[in-house]
Amino acid sequence: MSTSKPIVIVGGGVIGLATGWTLARAGREVVVFDRGEAGRGTSWLAAGMLAPDAEIGFEEEELYHLSRESLRRWPAFVASLEDEGAQQVDYRTDGTLIVADDRDSAVTLRRLYTFQQEQGLAVDWLTGAEALEIEPFLAPRLAAAVFSSGDHQVDNRRLIGALREAFLRQGGTLHEQTGIRALVPDERRPAVIAEAGARVDAGVVIVAAGVWSRQLEGLEETARPAVRPVKGQMIELRMEAPFGLRHVVRGPQAYLAPKSDGRLLVGATNEEMGFDTRVTAGGLFRLLEGAWEVVPGIYDLPVADTWAGLRPGSRDHAPLLGHAAPGIVLATGHYRHGILLAPVTAQEIALLVLTGETSPWLKPFSPLRFSVHPSIPSPT
Ligand code: GLY
């Protein structure tokens, strides 16, 4: 890789900014392009849960290990970021309560708990009464709960603010409202072409454009990022005394993530609707009903906002990390886990760019793993 040319990052969300910050800290010239305002896409609309244990999926063991490793790196990541980004990011370690409100959901929860135990996770099975002792705002007659004390959370909006500031303080260059139309793969002189037509030469190009990654022209079909948008509707409530939920609560139909500034995020639907970001009555109804069943005290809280975000889902719902073409590295497809996976992605992608070595953390997530069957089940 040429070191006289900047590292160009397409996409200024949490992954792009964290990777840019890491590379700028290592003394490299980094330029980030964002089609809108940096960090105001999927990263802004997330819930900020850092929950590998609660979100562990059957058959997703490699993703779990990557997620766990990222969580292990979070405290050091936060310490440097809060220092360099000059703001607190509300990193909280209270843990998650996964709750079942009836017998059927208790059976489902038991299966998850058994799987979690087989994987050696530090989780506890609780009766409804025991769960109430940990979190008094839970519904009084829950069937069962699992306490996942190892899961954490962060305020993703503060995180974005801190990353942006830290990146700029390290000398990074940020071009906002500057869409990139195409990638130009080349071993020696990769480049990007801006929507307005300008070509920007790079030492290496990192694609961190989330759901928009697949729209970039210039890659062969087998190398195009296999990501599609998966819509998630959310509701922001304002907590008012005496209501004060402390833990993240995950019910069968909705999760609740309380932030220290009084916001209570209720999420999220999971919809295959392409780039549609309309908030629907049905989506809000399901979320409110699901949240109310497990935390009835939300009934009187004011609604501050509603939105729909687009998660970048790959074919196996694991990220695409590594070389896709000469001079082009992907760091995209983080689906539900972009905030959680930011530290490990940023640090391992930076290592790849700086040394040319693909670390064991990245190997299972090669973007070319789908190239035998390149089509993805979504419109482009
Ligand atoms: N990580 C939570 C969500 O995607 O809704």
Tab-separated table of C-alpha atoms and ligand atoms in Angstrom:
chain	number	residue	atom	x	y	z
A	1	MET	CA	0.000	0.000	0.000
A	2	SER	CA	1.233	3.489	-0.860
A	3	THR	CA	1.786	5.509	2.312
A	4	SER	CA	1.992	8.807	0.419
A	5	LYS	CA	-1.739	8.592	-0.366
A	6	PRO	CA	-4.449	8.883	2.282
A	7	ILE	CA	-6.504	5.992	3.520
A	8	VAL	CA	-9.981	6.721	2.186
A	9	ILE	CA	-12.994	5.510	4.155
A	10	VAL	CA	-16.419	5.491	2.516
A	11	GLY	CA	-18.999	5.953	5.274
A	12	GLY	CA	-18.763	8.009	8.477
A	13	GLY	CA	-20.893	5.860	10.764
A	14	VAL	CA	-19.620	4.183	13.892
A	15	ILE	CA	-17.476	1.712	11.936
A	16	GLY	CA	-15.996	4.302	9.574
A	17	LEU	CA	-15.273	6.827	12.317
A	18	ALA	CA	-13.859	4.243	14.737
A	19	THR	CA	-11.610	2.798	12.028
A	20	GLY	CA	-10.578	6.267	10.878
A	21	TRP	CA	-9.787	7.318	14.432
A	22	THR	CA	-7.717	4.172	15.028
A	23	LEU	CA	-5.712	4.690	11.833
A	24	ALA	CA	-5.244	8.411	12.482
A	25	ARG	CA	-3.947	7.569	15.971
A	26	ALA	CA	-1.430	5.297	14.275
A	27	GLY	CA	-0.136	8.325	12.392
A	28	ARG	CA	-1.822	7.720	9.027
A	29	GLU	CA	-3.533	10.323	6.879
A	30	VAL	CA	-7.230	9.392	6.776
A	31	VAL	CA	-10.090	10.907	4.781
A	32	VAL	CA	-13.682	9.888	5.555
A	33	PHE	CA	-16.522	10.577	3.135
A	34	ASP	CA	-20.139	10.527	4.232
A	35	ARG	CA	-23.148	10.918	1.968
A	36	GLY	CA	-24.946	12.909	4.706
A	37	GLU	CA	-23.932	14.018	8.182
A	38	ALA	CA	-21.408	11.612	9.713
A	39	GLY	CA	-22.925	9.182	12.183
A	40	ARG	CA	-26.528	10.195	11.473
A	41	GLY	CA	-27.501	7.012	9.632
A	42	THR	CA	-27.900	3.578	11.171
A	43	SER	CA	-25.474	4.338	14.034
A	44	TRP	CA	-27.622	7.237	15.246
A	45	LEU	CA	-30.817	5.202	15.118
A	46	ALA	CA	-29.479	2.221	17.087
A	47	ALA	CA	-30.086	1.321	20.732
A	48	GLY	CA	-26.462	1.009	21.845
A	49	MET	CA	-26.762	-2.424	23.441
A	50	LEU	CA	-23.451	-4.251	23.844
A	51	ALA	CA	-25.033	-7.623	24.362
A	52	PRO	CA	-23.182	-10.652	22.986
A	53	ASP	CA	-24.589	-12.946	25.662
A	54	ALA	CA	-28.237	-11.922	25.300
A	55	GLU	CA	-28.074	-11.796	21.500
A	56	ILE	CA	-26.130	-15.031	20.993
A	57	GLY	CA	-27.684	-16.936	18.105
A	58	PHE	CA	-27.860	-20.687	17.665
A	59	GLU	CA	-25.299	-21.648	14.985
A	60	GLU	CA	-23.545	-18.267	15.269
A	61	GLU	CA	-20.582	-19.253	17.394
A	62	GLU	CA	-17.899	-17.425	15.380
A	63	LEU	CA	-19.918	-14.239	15.502
A	64	TYR	CA	-20.371	-14.737	19.247
A	65	HIS	CA	-16.601	-15.040	19.774
A	66	LEU	CA	-15.975	-11.885	17.751
A	67	SER	CA	-18.694	-10.058	19.701
A	68	ARG	CA	-17.322	-11.207	23.039
A	69	GLU	CA	-13.815	-10.106	22.037
A	70	SER	CA	-15.167	-6.705	21.049
A	71	LEU	CA	-16.942	-6.341	24.389
A	72	ARG	CA	-13.677	-7.258	26.134
A	73	ARG	CA	-12.046	-4.341	24.313
A	74	TRP	CA	-14.817	-1.854	25.100
A	75	PRO	CA	-13.541	-0.522	28.470
A	76	ALA	CA	-10.115	0.448	27.057
A	77	PHE	CA	-11.776	1.794	23.898
A	78	VAL	CA	-14.090	3.981	26.005
A	79	ALA	CA	-11.253	5.204	28.216
A	80	SER	CA	-9.210	6.508	25.243
A	81	LEU	CA	-12.258	7.765	23.420
A	82	GLU	CA	-13.686	9.748	26.334
A	83	ASP	CA	-10.291	11.304	26.797
A	84	GLU	CA	-9.649	12.177	23.140
A	85	GLY	CA	-13.287	12.738	22.211
A	86	ALA	CA	-13.715	15.070	25.222
A	87	GLN	CA	-17.112	13.639	26.207
A	88	GLN	CA	-18.657	10.831	28.209
A	89	VAL	CA	-20.422	8.106	26.255
A	90	ASP	CA	-22.606	6.669	29.051
A	91	TYR	CA	-20.963	3.247	29.090
A	92	ARG	CA	-23.084	1.170	31.499
A	93	THR	CA	-22.474	-2.283	32.908
A	94	ASP	CA	-25.797	-3.033	34.659
A	95	GLY	CA	-26.524	-6.140	32.589
A	96	THR	CA	-29.534	-7.410	30.668
A	97	LEU	CA	-32.666	-9.187	31.870
A	98	ILE	CA	-34.183	-11.447	29.231
A	99	VAL	CA	-37.728	-12.102	30.370
A	100	ALA	CA	-40.549	-14.501	29.537
A	101	ASP	CA	-44.108	-13.352	30.174
A	102	ASP	CA	-45.913	-16.676	29.670
A	103	ARG	CA	-45.290	-20.427	29.621
A	104	ASP	CA	-44.531	-20.621	25.893
A	105	SER	CA	-41.960	-17.868	26.016
A	106	ALA	CA	-40.489	-19.468	29.159
A	107	VAL	CA	-39.916	-22.680	27.168
A	108	THR	CA	-38.179	-20.678	24.425
A	109	LEU	CA	-36.124	-18.847	27.033
A	110	ARG	CA	-35.121	-22.138	28.652
A	111	ARG	CA	-33.739	-23.342	25.309
A	112	LEU	CA	-31.693	-20.173	24.974
A	113	TYR	CA	-30.473	-20.496	28.566
A	114	THR	CA	-29.396	-24.124	27.996
A	115	PHE	CA	-27.505	-23.062	24.880
A	116	GLN	CA	-25.917	-20.142	26.733
A	117	GLN	CA	-24.785	-22.507	29.488
A	118	GLU	CA	-23.334	-24.955	26.956
A	119	GLN	CA	-21.289	-22.060	25.582
A	120	GLY	CA	-20.028	-21.244	29.095
A	121	LEU	CA	-21.768	-17.869	29.414
A	122	ALA	CA	-22.203	-16.288	32.853
A	123	VAL	CA	-26.016	-16.213	32.939
A	124	ASP	CA	-28.488	-16.962	35.754
A	125	TRP	CA	-31.952	-18.472	35.531
A	126	LEU	CA	-34.411	-16.534	37.717
A	127	THR	CA	-38.021	-16.852	38.765
A	128	GLY	CA	-40.202	-13.842	38.063
A	129	ALA	CA	-39.963	-12.870	41.747
A	130	GLU	CA	-36.171	-13.082	41.701
A	131	ALA	CA	-36.045	-10.936	38.575
A	132	LEU	CA	-38.222	-8.304	40.304
A	133	GLU	CA	-35.664	-8.024	43.078
A	134	ILE	CA	-33.033	-7.057	40.496
A	135	GLU	CA	-35.325	-4.777	38.466
A	136	PRO	CA	-38.405	-3.501	40.342
A	137	PHE	CA	-40.015	-2.052	37.202
A	138	LEU	CA	-40.583	-5.470	35.654
A	139	ALA	CA	-44.131	-6.800	35.410
A	140	PRO	CA	-45.073	-8.507	38.694
A	141	ARG	CA	-46.017	-11.927	37.299
A	142	LEU	CA	-43.356	-12.843	34.760
A	143	ALA	CA	-42.886	-16.562	34.122
A	144	ALA	CA	-39.073	-16.549	34.229
A	145	ALA	CA	-35.989	-14.515	33.373
A	146	VAL	CA	-32.333	-14.894	32.517
A	147	PHE	CA	-29.926	-12.362	33.983
A	148	SER	CA	-27.026	-11.720	31.694
A	149	SER	CA	-24.737	-9.646	33.893
A	150	GLY	CA	-21.930	-9.575	31.321
A	151	ASP	CA	-23.867	-7.489	28.778
A	152	HIS	CA	-23.302	-3.734	28.715
A	153	GLN	CA	-24.608	-0.688	26.840
A	154	VAL	CA	-23.563	2.741	25.638
A	155	ASP	CA	-25.327	5.889	24.440
A	156	ASN	CA	-24.722	5.476	20.714
A	157	ARG	CA	-25.404	9.162	19.968
A	158	ARG	CA	-22.812	10.334	22.473
A	159	LEU	CA	-20.491	7.685	21.092
A	160	ILE	CA	-20.806	9.167	17.609
A	161	GLY	CA	-20.091	12.658	18.951
A	162	ALA	CA	-16.984	11.445	20.752
A	163	LEU	CA	-15.697	9.463	17.769
A	164	ARG	CA	-16.144	12.359	15.414
A	165	GLU	CA	-14.317	14.730	17.760
A	166	ALA	CA	-11.512	12.243	18.463
A	167	PHE	CA	-11.060	11.559	14.747
A	168	LEU	CA	-10.814	15.270	13.944
A	169	ARG	CA	-8.442	15.920	16.864
A	170	GLN	CA	-6.151	13.211	15.513
A	171	GLY	CA	-5.944	15.139	12.257
A	172	GLY	CA	-8.521	13.123	10.289
A	173	THR	CA	-10.365	14.793	7.395
A	174	LEU	CA	-14.131	14.455	7.185
A	175	HIS	CA	-16.083	15.307	4.023
A	176	GLU	CA	-19.815	15.320	4.744
A	177	GLN	CA	-22.656	15.641	2.256
A	178	THR	CA	-20.220	14.048	-0.198
A	179	GLY	CA	-21.538	10.859	-1.709
A	180	ILE	CA	-19.212	8.351	-3.337
A	181	ARG	CA	-20.505	6.789	-6.550
A	182	ALA	CA	-17.843	4.220	-7.409
A	183	LEU	CA	-14.807	2.327	-6.208
A	184	VAL	CA	-11.750	1.859	-8.388
A	185	PRO	CA	-9.941	-1.336	-7.371
A	186	ASP	CA	-6.203	-1.313	-8.045
A	187	GLU	CA	-3.260	-2.864	-6.193
A	188	ARG	CA	-1.159	0.314	-6.339
A	189	ARG	CA	-3.585	3.152	-6.972
A	190	PRO	CA	-7.085	2.354	-5.728
A	191	ALA	CA	-9.458	5.289	-5.744
A	192	VAL	CA	-13.011	6.447	-5.250
A	193	ILE	CA	-15.168	8.511	-7.600
A	194	ALA	CA	-17.375	11.087	-5.924
A	195	GLU	CA	-20.993	11.603	-7.018
A	196	ALA	CA	-19.885	14.947	-8.432
A	197	GLY	CA	-17.287	13.163	-10.595
A	198	ALA	CA	-13.969	13.869	-8.843
A	199	ARG	CA	-11.509	10.995	-8.492
A	200	VAL	CA	-9.695	10.664	-5.161
A	201	ASP	CA	-6.631	8.418	-5.151
A	202	ALA	CA	-5.975	6.388	-2.048
A	203	GLY	CA	-3.394	4.128	-0.438
A	204	VAL	CA	-6.282	1.836	0.354
A	205	VAL	CA	-10.071	2.266	0.333
A	206	ILE	CA	-12.160	1.011	3.245
A	207	VAL	CA	-15.868	0.584	2.581
A	208	ALA	CA	-17.846	1.190	5.772
A	209	ALA	CA	-21.045	2.395	4.175
A	210	GLY	CA	-23.428	0.003	5.929
A	211	VAL	CA	-26.629	-0.608	3.980
A	212	TRP	CA	-25.413	1.724	1.229
A	213	SER	CA	-22.264	-0.354	0.591
A	214	ARG	CA	-23.898	-2.447	-2.132
A	215	GLN	CA	-24.872	0.612	-4.154
A	216	LEU	CA	-21.241	1.515	-4.846
A	217	GLU	CA	-20.277	0.808	-8.446
A	218	GLY	CA	-16.964	-0.555	-9.641
A	219	LEU	CA	-16.663	-4.014	-8.076
A	220	GLU	CA	-17.244	-7.287	-9.860
A	221	GLU	CA	-20.483	-8.990	-8.905
A	222	THR	CA	-18.712	-11.569	-6.712
A	223	ALA	CA	-16.996	-8.806	-4.719
A	224	ARG	CA	-19.975	-6.481	-4.240
A	225	PRO	CA	-20.876	-6.336	-0.539
A	226	ALA	CA	-23.715	-8.782	0.055
A	227	VAL	CA	-25.692	-6.509	2.362
A	228	ARG	CA	-29.340	-5.592	2.392
A	229	PRO	CA	-31.339	-3.219	4.616
A	230	VAL	CA	-33.302	-4.769	7.488
A	231	LYS	CA	-35.726	-2.215	8.865
A	232	GLY	CA	-36.020	-1.614	12.606
A	233	GLN	CA	-38.679	0.707	13.993
A	234	MET	CA	-38.055	2.252	17.411
A	235	ILE	CA	-39.729	4.481	19.989
A	236	GLU	CA	-38.062	6.900	22.374
A	237	LEU	CA	-39.881	7.438	25.664
A	238	ARG	CA	-38.886	9.869	28.408
A	239	MET	CA	-38.517	8.368	31.869
A	240	GLU	CA	-40.198	10.432	34.570
A	241	ALA	CA	-39.953	9.808	38.334
A	242	PRO	CA	-40.910	7.603	40.032
A	243	PHE	CA	-40.314	5.431	36.934
A	244	GLY	CA	-36.621	4.636	36.542
A	245	LEU	CA	-35.736	1.444	34.718
A	246	ARG	CA	-32.050	0.577	35.291
A	247	HIS	CA	-31.414	-2.584	33.266
A	248	VAL	CA	-31.808	-3.385	29.612
A	249	VAL	CA	-34.898	-5.610	29.447
A	250	ARG	CA	-35.553	-7.935	26.525
A	251	GLY	CA	-39.040	-9.347	26.229
A	252	PRO	CA	-40.362	-11.756	23.610
A	253	GLN	CA	-41.553	-8.881	21.378
A	254	ALA	CA	-39.546	-5.804	22.353
A	255	TYR	CA	-36.496	-4.606	24.214
A	256	LEU	CA	-36.134	-1.560	26.465
A	257	ALA	CA	-32.788	0.232	26.827
A	258	PRO	CA	-32.680	3.023	29.452
A	259	LYS	CA	-30.081	5.761	28.996
A	260	SER	CA	-28.666	7.917	31.786
A	261	ASP	CA	-30.094	11.127	30.283
A	262	GLY	CA	-33.654	9.829	30.851
A	263	ARG	CA	-34.310	8.441	27.372
A	264	LEU	CA	-35.845	4.986	27.220
A	265	LEU	CA	-35.429	3.309	23.843
A	266	VAL	CA	-37.986	0.692	22.894
A	267	GLY	CA	-37.147	-1.472	19.905
A	268	ALA	CA	-37.161	-2.903	17.438
A	269	THR	CA	-39.047	-4.432	14.565
A	270	ASN	CA	-37.194	-6.635	12.078
A	271	GLU	CA	-38.640	-6.085	8.613
A	272	GLU	CA	-37.552	-6.933	5.083
A	273	MET	CA	-38.831	-3.741	3.451
A	274	GLY	CA	-35.882	-2.600	1.371
A	275	PHE	CA	-35.041	1.059	1.944
A	276	ASP	CA	-38.485	1.927	3.310
A	277	THR	CA	-38.100	3.939	6.544
A	278	ARG	CA	-41.747	4.729	7.257
A	279	VAL	CA	-42.909	4.340	10.828
A	280	THR	CA	-46.130	2.360	10.874
A	281	ALA	CA	-49.048	2.084	13.283
A	282	GLY	CA	-48.599	-1.684	13.355
A	283	GLY	CA	-44.911	-1.425	14.146
A	284	LEU	CA	-45.467	1.032	16.991
A	285	PHE	CA	-48.401	-0.992	18.320
A	286	ARG	CA	-46.360	-4.198	18.484
A	287	LEU	CA	-43.436	-2.497	20.169
A	288	LEU	CA	-45.573	-0.706	22.750
A	289	GLU	CA	-47.614	-3.809	23.500
A	290	GLY	CA	-44.449	-5.940	23.781
A	291	ALA	CA	-42.720	-3.421	26.037
A	292	TRP	CA	-45.802	-2.812	28.185
A	293	GLU	CA	-46.280	-6.534	28.825
A	294	VAL	CA	-42.874	-6.816	30.473
A	295	VAL	CA	-42.521	-3.272	31.925
A	296	PRO	CA	-46.064	-1.972	32.502
A	297	GLY	CA	-44.882	1.310	34.027
A	298	ILE	CA	-44.127	2.668	30.543
A	299	TYR	CA	-47.873	3.273	30.110
A	300	ASP	CA	-47.748	6.853	31.407
A	301	LEU	CA	-44.437	7.913	29.900
A	302	PRO	CA	-44.381	10.601	27.224
A	303	VAL	CA	-43.324	9.602	23.706
A	304	ALA	CA	-40.408	11.779	22.582
A	305	ASP	CA	-39.691	10.342	19.138
A	306	THR	CA	-40.178	7.440	16.753
A	307	TRP	CA	-38.053	6.327	13.796
A	308	ALA	CA	-37.005	3.471	11.575
A	309	GLY	CA	-33.372	2.582	10.973
A	310	LEU	CA	-31.837	0.218	8.432
A	311	ARG	CA	-29.488	-2.499	9.653
A	312	PRO	CA	-26.940	-3.774	7.122
A	313	GLY	CA	-27.688	-7.499	7.034
A	314	SER	CA	-25.422	-9.890	5.175
A	315	ARG	CA	-26.505	-13.312	3.922
A	316	ASP	CA	-25.412	-15.003	7.163
A	317	HIS	CA	-25.936	-11.905	9.334
A	318	ALA	CA	-22.237	-11.732	10.137
A	319	PRO	CA	-20.045	-8.809	9.068
A	320	LEU	CA	-17.913	-8.590	5.920
A	321	LEU	CA	-14.375	-7.806	7.032
A	322	GLY	CA	-11.342	-7.849	4.773
A	323	HIS	CA	-10.214	-7.538	1.159
A	324	ALA	CA	-12.898	-7.700	-1.508
A	325	ALA	CA	-10.736	-6.533	-4.446
A	326	PRO	CA	-7.231	-5.094	-4.949
A	327	GLY	CA	-6.880	-2.056	-2.706
A	328	ILE	CA	-10.480	-2.343	-1.469
A	329	VAL	CA	-11.232	-3.483	2.086
A	330	LEU	CA	-14.759	-3.993	3.404
A	331	ALA	CA	-15.849	-3.250	6.970
A	332	THR	CA	-19.595	-3.516	6.630
A	333	GLY	CA	-22.595	-5.816	7.138
A	334	HIS	CA	-22.670	-5.546	10.937
A	335	TYR	CA	-26.432	-6.086	11.048
A	336	ARG	CA	-27.647	-5.747	14.681
A	337	HIS	CA	-24.155	-5.442	16.135
A	338	GLY	CA	-22.424	-2.409	14.644
A	339	ILE	CA	-22.026	-0.534	17.920
A	340	LEU	CA	-20.825	-3.629	19.796
A	341	LEU	CA	-18.391	-4.648	17.049
A	342	ALA	CA	-16.880	-1.190	16.528
A	343	PRO	CA	-13.713	-1.678	18.641
A	344	VAL	CA	-12.733	-5.080	17.254
A	345	THR	CA	-13.590	-4.051	13.688
A	346	ALA	CA	-11.675	-0.781	13.889
A	347	GLN	CA	-8.601	-2.335	15.463
A	348	GLU	CA	-8.410	-5.448	13.296
A	349	ILE	CA	-9.151	-3.611	10.054
A	350	ALA	CA	-6.510	-1.025	10.999
A	351	LEU	CA	-4.052	-3.875	11.583
A	352	LEU	CA	-4.894	-5.339	8.197
A	353	VAL	CA	-4.356	-2.005	6.476
A	354	LEU	CA	-1.132	-1.211	8.336
A	355	THR	CA	0.537	-4.634	8.143
A	356	GLY	CA	-1.226	-6.490	5.341
A	357	GLU	CA	-1.875	-9.339	7.796
A	358	THR	CA	-5.375	-10.778	8.164
A	359	SER	CA	-5.682	-11.577	11.861
A	360	PRO	CA	-7.439	-14.737	13.104
A	361	TRP	CA	-10.315	-12.490	14.239
A	362	LEU	CA	-11.017	-11.464	10.655
A	363	LYS	CA	-10.506	-14.771	8.875
A	364	PRO	CA	-14.014	-16.228	9.361
A	365	PHE	CA	-15.566	-12.991	8.083
A	366	SER	CA	-13.931	-12.703	4.659
A	367	PRO	CA	-16.239	-10.744	2.315
A	368	LEU	CA	-15.560	-13.334	-0.366
A	369	ARG	CA	-17.108	-16.209	1.585
A	370	PHE	CA	-20.310	-15.978	-0.472
A	371	SER	CA	-18.593	-15.807	-3.840
A	372	VAL	CA	-19.630	-19.351	-4.820
A	373	HIS	CA	-23.263	-18.223	-4.655
A	374	PRO	CA	-23.066	-14.457	-5.161
A	375	SER	CA	-26.759	-13.607	-5.323
A	376	ILE	CA	-28.395	-12.254	-2.177
A	377	PRO	CA	-32.082	-12.521	-1.374
A	378	SER	CA	-32.880	-8.847	-1.667
A	379	PRO	CA	-33.428	-6.175	-4.298
A	380	THR	CA	-30.446	-3.886	-4.900
B	1	GLY	N1	-29.196	-4.451	18.171
B	1	GLY	C1	-30.561	-4.185	18.302
B	1	GLY	C2	-31.306	-4.076	17.047
B	1	GLY	O1	-30.760	-4.188	15.965
B	1	GLY	O2	-32.492	-3.850	17.120
